[in-house]
Short mmCIF file of C-alpha atoms and ligand atoms in Angstrom, two decimals:
data_model
loop_
_atom_site.label_atom_id
_atom_site.label_comp_id
_atom_site.label_asym_id
_atom_site.label_seq_id
_atom_site.Cartn_x
_atom_site.Cartn_y
_atom_site.Cartn_z
CA MET A 1 -34.68 -65.02 4.88
CA TYR A 2 -30.85 -64.61 5.76
CA ILE A 3 -28.56 -67.36 3.87
CA ALA A 4 -25.01 -67.94 4.08
CA ILE A 5 -22.60 -69.27 1.64
CA GLU A 6 -19.60 -70.57 3.60
CA GLY A 7 -16.56 -72.21 2.59
CA ILE A 8 -12.67 -71.60 2.84
CA ASP A 9 -10.82 -69.45 0.39
CA THR A 10 -10.84 -70.88 -3.44
CA SER A 11 -14.20 -73.34 -2.17
CA GLY A 12 -15.73 -71.74 -4.80
CA LYS A 13 -18.30 -69.00 -3.04
CA SER A 14 -17.98 -66.08 -5.27
CA THR A 15 -18.35 -68.53 -8.28
CA GLN A 16 -21.43 -69.50 -7.38
CA ILE A 17 -22.81 -66.04 -5.91
CA GLU A 18 -22.31 -64.85 -9.40
CA LEU A 19 -24.29 -67.46 -10.65
CA LEU A 20 -27.05 -66.97 -7.99
CA LYS A 21 -27.20 -63.14 -9.04
CA LYS A 22 -28.91 -64.33 -12.05
CA ASP A 23 -31.09 -67.13 -10.63
CA PHE A 24 -32.43 -64.55 -7.61
CA LYS A 25 -32.64 -61.30 -9.38
CA ASN A 26 -34.64 -59.87 -6.15
CA ALA A 27 -32.07 -61.08 -3.69
CA LEU A 28 -30.03 -58.97 -1.60
CA PHE A 29 -26.30 -60.46 -2.14
CA ILE A 30 -23.60 -59.17 0.94
CA LYS A 31 -20.52 -60.36 1.94
CA GLU A 32 -18.13 -60.32 4.83
CA PRO A 33 -15.88 -58.81 5.39
CA GLY A 34 -16.20 -55.07 3.76
CA PHE A 35 -19.68 -54.73 2.31
CA THR A 36 -20.59 -51.43 4.09
CA LYS A 37 -18.34 -48.04 3.26
CA PHE A 38 -16.78 -48.36 6.93
CA GLY A 39 -16.80 -52.20 6.32
CA LYS A 40 -14.16 -51.68 3.30
CA LYS A 41 -11.70 -49.65 5.19
CA ILE A 42 -11.61 -52.48 7.72
CA ARG A 43 -11.17 -55.13 4.89
CA GLU A 44 -8.05 -52.79 3.80
CA ILE A 45 -6.33 -53.26 7.42
CA ILE A 46 -7.58 -57.05 8.14
CA PHE A 47 -5.89 -58.01 4.75
CA ASN A 48 -2.82 -55.66 4.58
CA ASP A 49 -1.51 -54.85 8.32
CA GLU A 50 0.00 -57.10 10.52
CA ILE A 51 -2.04 -56.80 13.62
CA SER A 52 -2.78 -58.66 16.91
CA LYS A 53 -5.14 -61.72 16.80
CA LYS A 54 -7.36 -60.03 18.84
CA ALA A 55 -7.39 -56.47 17.35
CA GLU A 56 -8.13 -58.49 14.08
CA LEU A 57 -11.07 -59.88 15.82
CA PHE A 58 -12.46 -56.76 17.02
CA LEU A 59 -12.23 -55.28 13.48
CA PHE A 60 -14.20 -58.18 12.47
CA LEU A 61 -16.79 -57.95 14.93
CA ALA A 62 -16.97 -54.38 13.87
CA ASP A 63 -17.32 -54.92 10.35
CA ARG A 64 -20.41 -57.29 11.23
CA SER A 65 -21.81 -55.15 13.44
CA GLU A 66 -22.12 -52.34 11.01
CA LEU A 67 -23.42 -54.79 8.18
CA ILE A 68 -26.11 -56.26 10.58
CA GLU A 69 -27.12 -52.54 11.71
CA LYS A 70 -27.04 -50.74 8.42
CA VAL A 71 -27.89 -53.81 5.66
CA ILE A 72 -29.31 -56.67 7.29
CA LYS A 73 -31.72 -55.60 9.84
CA PRO A 74 -33.64 -53.26 7.10
CA ASN A 75 -33.70 -56.21 4.76
CA LEU A 76 -34.79 -59.07 6.80
CA ASN A 77 -37.95 -59.36 4.61
CA LYS A 78 -36.10 -60.09 1.83
CA LEU A 79 -34.02 -63.12 0.61
CA ILE A 80 -30.56 -62.20 1.65
CA ILE A 81 -27.72 -64.15 0.22
CA SER A 82 -24.16 -63.48 2.23
CA ASP A 83 -20.83 -64.49 1.15
CA ARG A 84 -19.33 -65.74 4.40
CA SER A 85 -21.02 -64.59 7.73
CA VAL A 86 -20.42 -64.85 11.43
CA ILE A 87 -19.84 -68.85 11.14
CA SER A 88 -16.61 -67.93 9.40
CA GLY A 89 -15.91 -65.42 12.02
CA ILE A 90 -16.33 -68.15 14.82
CA ALA A 91 -14.35 -70.74 12.58
CA TYR A 92 -11.52 -68.51 12.16
CA GLY A 93 -11.61 -67.13 15.54
CA MET A 94 -11.43 -70.61 17.37
CA GLU A 95 -8.06 -71.00 16.32
CA PHE A 96 -6.93 -68.41 18.75
CA PHE A 97 -10.33 -68.00 21.23
CA ASP A 98 -12.76 -70.05 23.07
CA PHE A 99 -15.70 -70.80 21.32
CA ASP A 100 -18.31 -69.69 23.71
CA LEU A 101 -16.38 -66.14 24.05
CA LEU A 102 -16.75 -65.88 20.30
CA VAL A 103 -20.37 -66.59 20.45
CA ASN A 104 -21.23 -64.23 22.86
CA LEU A 105 -19.33 -61.62 21.35
CA ASN A 106 -21.03 -62.05 18.03
CA ARG A 107 -24.49 -62.37 19.42
CA PHE A 108 -23.67 -58.78 20.89
CA ALA A 109 -22.24 -57.51 17.57
CA THR A 110 -25.12 -58.95 15.81
CA ASP A 111 -28.06 -58.54 18.25
CA SER A 112 -28.14 -62.19 17.83
CA ILE A 113 -29.02 -62.18 13.88
CA PHE A 114 -27.43 -65.22 12.71
CA PRO A 115 -27.74 -67.00 9.32
CA GLN A 116 -30.90 -68.88 9.11
CA PHE A 117 -29.42 -71.14 6.89
CA VAL A 118 -25.96 -72.18 5.87
CA ILE A 119 -24.27 -73.62 2.60
CA ILE A 120 -20.96 -74.84 3.08
CA LEU A 121 -18.81 -75.77 -0.05
CA LYS A 122 -16.48 -78.31 1.26
CA LEU A 123 -12.81 -78.88 -0.70
CA ASP A 124 -10.53 -81.85 -0.05
CA LYS A 125 -7.15 -81.70 0.48
CA GLU A 126 -5.93 -82.63 -3.31
CA THR A 127 -8.55 -80.12 -4.77
CA LEU A 128 -7.51 -77.31 -2.33
CA LYS A 129 -3.70 -77.61 -3.05
CA ASN A 130 -4.58 -77.45 -6.63
CA ARG A 131 -6.60 -74.09 -6.47
CA LEU A 132 -4.53 -72.36 -4.04
CA SER A 133 -1.23 -72.99 -6.23
CA LYS A 134 -3.12 -70.75 -8.97
CA LYS A 135 -3.67 -67.77 -6.90
CA GLU A 136 -2.13 -65.30 -4.90
CA HIS A 137 -2.01 -65.87 -1.45
CA ASP A 138 -3.33 -62.61 1.25
CA ASN A 139 -2.25 -62.79 4.75
CA ILE A 140 -4.97 -65.20 6.02
CA GLU A 141 -4.23 -67.73 3.21
CA LYS A 142 -0.43 -67.74 3.65
CA ARG A 143 -1.17 -69.85 6.66
CA GLY A 144 -1.35 -73.11 4.88
CA ILE A 145 -3.23 -76.06 3.57
CA ASP A 146 -3.73 -78.04 7.13
CA TYR A 147 -4.75 -74.67 8.48
CA LEU A 148 -7.23 -74.19 5.80
CA LEU A 149 -8.57 -77.66 6.23
CA ARG A 150 -8.90 -77.25 10.10
CA ILE A 151 -11.06 -74.24 9.38
CA GLN A 152 -13.18 -75.90 7.18
CA ASP A 153 -13.84 -78.58 9.90
CA ASN A 154 -14.67 -75.54 12.39
CA LEU A 155 -17.32 -74.15 9.77
CA ILE A 156 -18.85 -77.18 10.10
CA SER A 157 -18.89 -77.63 13.75
CA THR A 158 -19.73 -74.16 14.35
CA CYS A 159 -22.98 -74.69 12.38
CA ASN A 160 -23.66 -78.01 14.29
CA ARG A 161 -22.84 -76.53 17.88
CA LEU A 162 -25.11 -73.35 16.99
CA GLU A 163 -27.78 -75.55 16.01
CA ILE A 164 -28.14 -73.73 12.60
CA PRO A 165 -29.23 -76.21 9.58
CA TYR A 166 -26.73 -76.38 6.73
CA LEU A 167 -26.10 -78.12 3.55
CA LEU A 168 -22.79 -79.68 2.97
CA LEU A 169 -21.76 -79.45 -0.64
CA ASP A 170 -18.88 -81.18 -2.19
CA ALA A 171 -16.81 -78.01 -4.03
CA SER A 172 -14.86 -80.44 -6.02
CA ASN A 173 -18.00 -80.96 -8.12
CA SER A 174 -18.83 -79.11 -11.22
CA ILE A 175 -19.74 -75.57 -11.07
CA GLU A 176 -23.19 -76.04 -12.88
CA GLU A 177 -23.88 -79.13 -10.52
CA ILE A 178 -23.40 -76.96 -7.14
CA ASN A 179 -25.23 -74.25 -8.77
CA PHE A 180 -27.94 -76.68 -9.38
CA ARG A 181 -27.96 -78.04 -5.71
CA ILE A 182 -27.88 -74.44 -3.91
CA LYS A 183 -30.76 -72.96 -6.58
CA LYS A 184 -32.72 -75.75 -5.75
CA VAL A 185 -32.17 -75.59 -1.79
CA ILE A 186 -32.77 -71.98 -1.68
CA SER A 187 -35.88 -72.27 -4.02
CA GLU A 188 -37.63 -74.41 -1.49
CA PHE A 189 -37.14 -71.48 1.09
CA VAL A 190 -38.24 -68.76 -1.00
CA LYS A 191 -41.34 -70.54 -2.72
P1 LIG B 201 -13.81 -68.39 -3.02
O1 LIG B 201 -14.68 -67.47 -3.59
O2 LIG B 201 -14.52 -69.28 -2.06
O3 LIG B 201 -12.78 -67.95 -2.72
P2 LIG B 201 -13.93 -68.46 -6.02
O4 LIG B 201 -15.16 -68.56 -6.51
O5 LIG B 201 -12.94 -67.24 -6.19
O6 LIG B 201 -13.84 -69.23 -4.49
O7 LIG B 201 -13.11 -69.92 -6.94
C1 LIG B 201 -11.66 -70.17 -6.52
C2 LIG B 201 -11.07 -70.50 -7.97
O8 LIG B 201 -11.78 -71.95 -8.03
C3 LIG B 201 -11.15 -69.74 -9.32
O9 LIG B 201 -10.30 -69.78 -10.05
C4 LIG B 201 -12.41 -70.63 -9.62
O10 LIG B 201 -12.65 -70.26 -11.04
C5 LIG B 201 -12.37 -71.82 -9.42
N1 LIG B 201 -13.55 -72.59 -9.14
C6 LIG B 201 -14.81 -72.41 -8.53
N2 LIG B 201 -15.57 -73.29 -8.45
C7 LIG B 201 -15.03 -74.53 -9.12
C8 LIG B 201 -15.52 -75.82 -9.57
N3 LIG B 201 -16.49 -76.35 -9.09
N4 LIG B 201 -14.57 -76.60 -10.23
C9 LIG B 201 -13.49 -76.03 -10.63
N5 LIG B 201 -12.81 -74.87 -10.51
C10 LIG B 201 -13.70 -73.95 -9.76
#
């Protein structure tokens, strides 16, 4: 079972994933971008260099392709929990490129292995502003609050359009409440 945790920056993905590591000790925890050795090099470029949108898209695709081939395919019999996935890839890409083109490129890169279930942590504008103000911003986050809220909508519409089942959670709830809900839904899949 391949499950992705999605949400814009500061929505609480890594906080939840750290908790899930204790709850699901046999699961394989991965992240995008930058999980594989090659991916770590790509991640460095994506977040630090000023590159064109198309070049950035292909770097994300290369990272995802390597992850699918080396890590996900050999472990599809296990519970895989991923911090971000192709859903983020398409949701961010949609700001610049055609949705169907992105889906096709991603299907090619991943041999059509997409997450089977997605958990989306959704932030309201005030909570997002509050959390971003406490954080140093990288290249992607510098693009602003309204940009991130649009990406958040894109995450949801991407799941809808690809007909991937998802659970939408209010990311302003307490860490414990969100953990409880995620644990519950994942447990139903693995029992
Ligand atoms: P992401 O991995 O999605 O970027 P993080 O897990 O790093 O998000 O969380 C961003 C910040 O928000 C961190 O400082 C974290 O402690 C805080 N945070 C995460 N979840 C919650 C929550 N439910 N309530 C309050 N603060 C939270």
